[in-house]
Coordinates of C-alpha atoms in Angstrom, one line a residue:
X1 CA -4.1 10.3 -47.5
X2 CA -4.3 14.2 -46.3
X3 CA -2.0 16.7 -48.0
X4 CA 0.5 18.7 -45.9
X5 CA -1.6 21.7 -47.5
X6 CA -5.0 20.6 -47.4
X7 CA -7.4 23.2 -48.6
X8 CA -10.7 23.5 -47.0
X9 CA -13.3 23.3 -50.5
X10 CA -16.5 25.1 -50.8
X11 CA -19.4 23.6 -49.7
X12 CA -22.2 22.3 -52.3
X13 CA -24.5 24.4 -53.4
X14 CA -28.1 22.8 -53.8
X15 CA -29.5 25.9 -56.4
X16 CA -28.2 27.5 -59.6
X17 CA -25.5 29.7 -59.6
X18 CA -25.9 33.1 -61.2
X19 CA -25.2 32.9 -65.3
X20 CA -22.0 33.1 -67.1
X21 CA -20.6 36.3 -67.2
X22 CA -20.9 38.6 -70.8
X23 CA -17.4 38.1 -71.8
X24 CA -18.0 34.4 -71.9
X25 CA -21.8 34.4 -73.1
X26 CA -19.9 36.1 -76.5
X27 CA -17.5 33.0 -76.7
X28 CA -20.8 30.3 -75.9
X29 CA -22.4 32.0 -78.5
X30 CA -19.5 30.8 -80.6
X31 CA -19.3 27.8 -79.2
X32 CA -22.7 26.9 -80.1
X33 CA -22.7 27.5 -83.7
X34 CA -19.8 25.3 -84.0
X35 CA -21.3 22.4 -82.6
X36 CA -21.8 19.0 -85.0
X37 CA -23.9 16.5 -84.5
X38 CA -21.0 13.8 -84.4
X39 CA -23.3 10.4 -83.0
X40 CA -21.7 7.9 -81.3
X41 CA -18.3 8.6 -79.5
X42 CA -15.6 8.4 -81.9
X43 CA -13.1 5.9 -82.1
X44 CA -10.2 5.3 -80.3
X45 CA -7.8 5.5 -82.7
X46 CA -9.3 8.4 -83.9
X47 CA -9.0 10.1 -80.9
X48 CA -5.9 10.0 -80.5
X49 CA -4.6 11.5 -82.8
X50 CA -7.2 14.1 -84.2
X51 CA -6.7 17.9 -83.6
X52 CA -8.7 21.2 -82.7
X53 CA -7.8 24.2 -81.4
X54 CA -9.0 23.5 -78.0
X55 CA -6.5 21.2 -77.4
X56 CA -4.0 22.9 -77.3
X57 CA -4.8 24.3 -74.1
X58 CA -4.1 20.8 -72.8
X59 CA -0.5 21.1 -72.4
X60 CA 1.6 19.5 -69.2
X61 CA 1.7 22.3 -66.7
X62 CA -1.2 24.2 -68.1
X63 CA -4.2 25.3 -65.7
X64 CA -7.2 25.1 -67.0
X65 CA -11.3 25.8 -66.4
X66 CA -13.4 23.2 -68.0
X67 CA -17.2 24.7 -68.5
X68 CA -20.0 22.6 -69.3
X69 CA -22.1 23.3 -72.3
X70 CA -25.1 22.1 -70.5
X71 CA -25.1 24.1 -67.7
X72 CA -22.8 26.8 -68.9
X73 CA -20.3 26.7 -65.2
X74 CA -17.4 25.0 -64.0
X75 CA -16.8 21.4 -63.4
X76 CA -15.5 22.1 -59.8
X77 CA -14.4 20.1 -56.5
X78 CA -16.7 20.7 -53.7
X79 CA -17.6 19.1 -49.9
X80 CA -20.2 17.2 -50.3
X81 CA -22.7 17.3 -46.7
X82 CA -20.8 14.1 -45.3
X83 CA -17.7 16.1 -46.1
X84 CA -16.4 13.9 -48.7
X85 CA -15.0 15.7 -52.0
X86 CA -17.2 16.1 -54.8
X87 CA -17.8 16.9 -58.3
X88 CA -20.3 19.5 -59.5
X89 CA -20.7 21.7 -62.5
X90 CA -21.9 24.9 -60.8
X91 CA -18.5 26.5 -60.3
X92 CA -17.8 30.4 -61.3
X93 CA -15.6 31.6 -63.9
X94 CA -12.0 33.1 -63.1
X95 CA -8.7 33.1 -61.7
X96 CA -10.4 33.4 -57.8
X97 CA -12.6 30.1 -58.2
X98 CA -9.5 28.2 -57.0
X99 CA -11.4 24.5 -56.8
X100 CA -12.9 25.6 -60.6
X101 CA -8.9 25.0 -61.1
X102 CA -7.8 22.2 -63.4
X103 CA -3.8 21.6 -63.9
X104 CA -2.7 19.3 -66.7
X105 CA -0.5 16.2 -67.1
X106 CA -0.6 15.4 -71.0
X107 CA 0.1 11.4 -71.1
X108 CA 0.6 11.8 -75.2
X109 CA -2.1 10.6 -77.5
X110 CA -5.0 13.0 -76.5
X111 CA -4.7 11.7 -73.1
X112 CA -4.6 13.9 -70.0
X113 CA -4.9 13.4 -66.0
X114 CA -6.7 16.5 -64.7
X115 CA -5.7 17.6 -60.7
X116 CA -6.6 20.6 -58.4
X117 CA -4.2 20.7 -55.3
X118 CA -3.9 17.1 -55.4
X119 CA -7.5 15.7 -56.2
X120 CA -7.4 14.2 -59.2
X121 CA -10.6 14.3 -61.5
X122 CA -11.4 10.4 -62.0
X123 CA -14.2 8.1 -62.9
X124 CA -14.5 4.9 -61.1
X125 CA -17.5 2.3 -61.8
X126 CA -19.0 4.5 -63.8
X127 CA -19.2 7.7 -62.0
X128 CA -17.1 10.4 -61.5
X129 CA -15.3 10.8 -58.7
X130 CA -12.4 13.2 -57.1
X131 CA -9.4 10.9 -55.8
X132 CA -6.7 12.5 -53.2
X133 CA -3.3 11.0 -54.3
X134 CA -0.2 12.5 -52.8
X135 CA 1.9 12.2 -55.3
X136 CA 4.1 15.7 -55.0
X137 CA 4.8 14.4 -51.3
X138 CA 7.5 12.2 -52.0
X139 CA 5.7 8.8 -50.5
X140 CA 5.8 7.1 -53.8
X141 CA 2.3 7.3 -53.9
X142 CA 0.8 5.8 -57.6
X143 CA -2.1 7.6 -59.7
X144 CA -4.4 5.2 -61.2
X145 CA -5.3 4.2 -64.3
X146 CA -9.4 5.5 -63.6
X147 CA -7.3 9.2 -63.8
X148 CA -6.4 9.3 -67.1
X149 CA -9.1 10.6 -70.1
X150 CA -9.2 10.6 -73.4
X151 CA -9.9 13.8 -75.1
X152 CA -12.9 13.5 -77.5
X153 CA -13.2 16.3 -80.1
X154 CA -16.3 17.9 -81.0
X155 CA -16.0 20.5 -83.5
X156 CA -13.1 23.0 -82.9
X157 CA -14.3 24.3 -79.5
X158 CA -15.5 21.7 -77.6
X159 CA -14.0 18.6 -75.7
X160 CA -15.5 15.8 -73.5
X161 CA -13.3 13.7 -71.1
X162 CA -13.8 10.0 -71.8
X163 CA -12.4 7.5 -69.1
X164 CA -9.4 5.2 -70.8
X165 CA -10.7 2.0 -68.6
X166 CA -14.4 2.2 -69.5
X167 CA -14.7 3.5 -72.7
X168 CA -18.3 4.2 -73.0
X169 CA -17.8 6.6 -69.5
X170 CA -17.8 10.3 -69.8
X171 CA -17.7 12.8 -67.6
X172 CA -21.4 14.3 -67.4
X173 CA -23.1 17.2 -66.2
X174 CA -27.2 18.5 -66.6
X175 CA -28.5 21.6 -67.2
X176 CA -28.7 22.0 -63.3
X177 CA -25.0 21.5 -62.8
X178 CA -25.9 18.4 -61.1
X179 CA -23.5 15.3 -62.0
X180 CA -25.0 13.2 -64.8
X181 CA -24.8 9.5 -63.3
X182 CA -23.2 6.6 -65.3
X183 CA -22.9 8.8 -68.9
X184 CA -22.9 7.1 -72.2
X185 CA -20.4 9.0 -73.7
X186 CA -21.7 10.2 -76.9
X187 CA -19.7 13.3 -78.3
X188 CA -22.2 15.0 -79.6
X189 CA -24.6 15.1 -76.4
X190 CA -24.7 18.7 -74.6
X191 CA -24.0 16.7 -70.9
X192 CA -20.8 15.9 -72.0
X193 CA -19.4 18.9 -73.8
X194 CA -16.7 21.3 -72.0
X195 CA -15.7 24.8 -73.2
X196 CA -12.0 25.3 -72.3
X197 CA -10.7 27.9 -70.8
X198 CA -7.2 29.1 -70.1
X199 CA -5.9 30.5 -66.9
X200 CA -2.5 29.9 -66.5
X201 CA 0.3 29.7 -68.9
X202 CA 3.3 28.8 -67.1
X203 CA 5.5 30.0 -69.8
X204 CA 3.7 33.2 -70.1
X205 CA 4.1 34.0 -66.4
X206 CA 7.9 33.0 -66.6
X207 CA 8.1 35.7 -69.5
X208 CA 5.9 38.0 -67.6
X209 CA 8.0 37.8 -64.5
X210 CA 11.5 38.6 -66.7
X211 CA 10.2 42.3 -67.5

């Protein structure tokens, strides 16, 4: 399906792009010493209903920037060279990388479906994928199960995004910002580890536009 406001996406980029900038090196630096070596993936149960501060950035209406601990950028959307959407982890930091851009739909239980324009982020046989669905047009279009993740907690600062059909599927990205294919989700493995970031608080802007 094609949106009514279809956004032309960035093209892949092959190479590295340039490092984190200093404000967020301070908060990686952070990040890193809170790390735990946690093993296998935790439980589902578990999941569920355990807590960290970094979830609470993943609130229904909440946009959000997801950056990987192994390459230290964005998970972003980008046009692949057949021009098919794609997911890489090479995306800059900040309000202006618009397909860096995650918005939130929080299903209860740790559980979230993650959209930019109306891609959602998704992971189908294994792999993740981007899938148009357009669902704010009115067509009674249905989002799929292989859109919702379960939130896996790794210390207070980190998160990974594990699929709720195939458990043992994470969303994975290498020190290149490459996607990592077919990830066993292990919470504790740097591949799968997000830093979140915060961009847009809708209540915040509704406050900021009363003054």
């Amino acid at each position: 399906m094609t949106s009514k406001n279809q956004e032309k996406y960035p093209s892949q980029e092959p190479s590295m792009l340039q490092k984190v900038v200093d404000k967020l090196e301070k908060a990686g630096d952070v990040v890193q010493s809170k790390l735990e070596a946690a093993g296998h993936y935790l439980e589902s149960e578990w999941n569920k209903h355990n807590f960290g501060p970094v979830l609470n950035n993943f609130v229904t209406g909440y946009r959000i920037q997801l950056v990987s601990r192994a390459s230290h950028h964005t998970l972003q959307i980008v046009e692949g060279p057949s021009g098919q959407l794609t997911l890489d982890g090479k995306g800059e930091i900040g309000a202006h990388a618009w397909n860096a851009i995650w918005t939130v739909v929080n299903d209860g239980n740790n559980q979230v479906q993650l959209y930019n324009n109306n891609n959602f982020l998704a992971i189908v046989n294994g792999e993740p994928v981007v899938i148009q669905v357009d669902v704010f047009q009115g067509n009674g279009a249905q989002i799929g199960a292989e859109t919702k993740f379960q939130l896996v907690l790794n210390g207070d600062y980190l998160v990974a995004l594990q699929s709720t059909v195939g458990p043992d599927r994470c969303i994975g990205i290498n020190e290149d910002g490459s996607l990592k294919t077919a990830q066993i989700c292990a919470s504790s493995s740097v591949n799968s580890l997000f830093g979140v970031l915060l961009i847009k608080n809708p209540e915040n802007a509704q406050l900021e536009d009363k003054k």
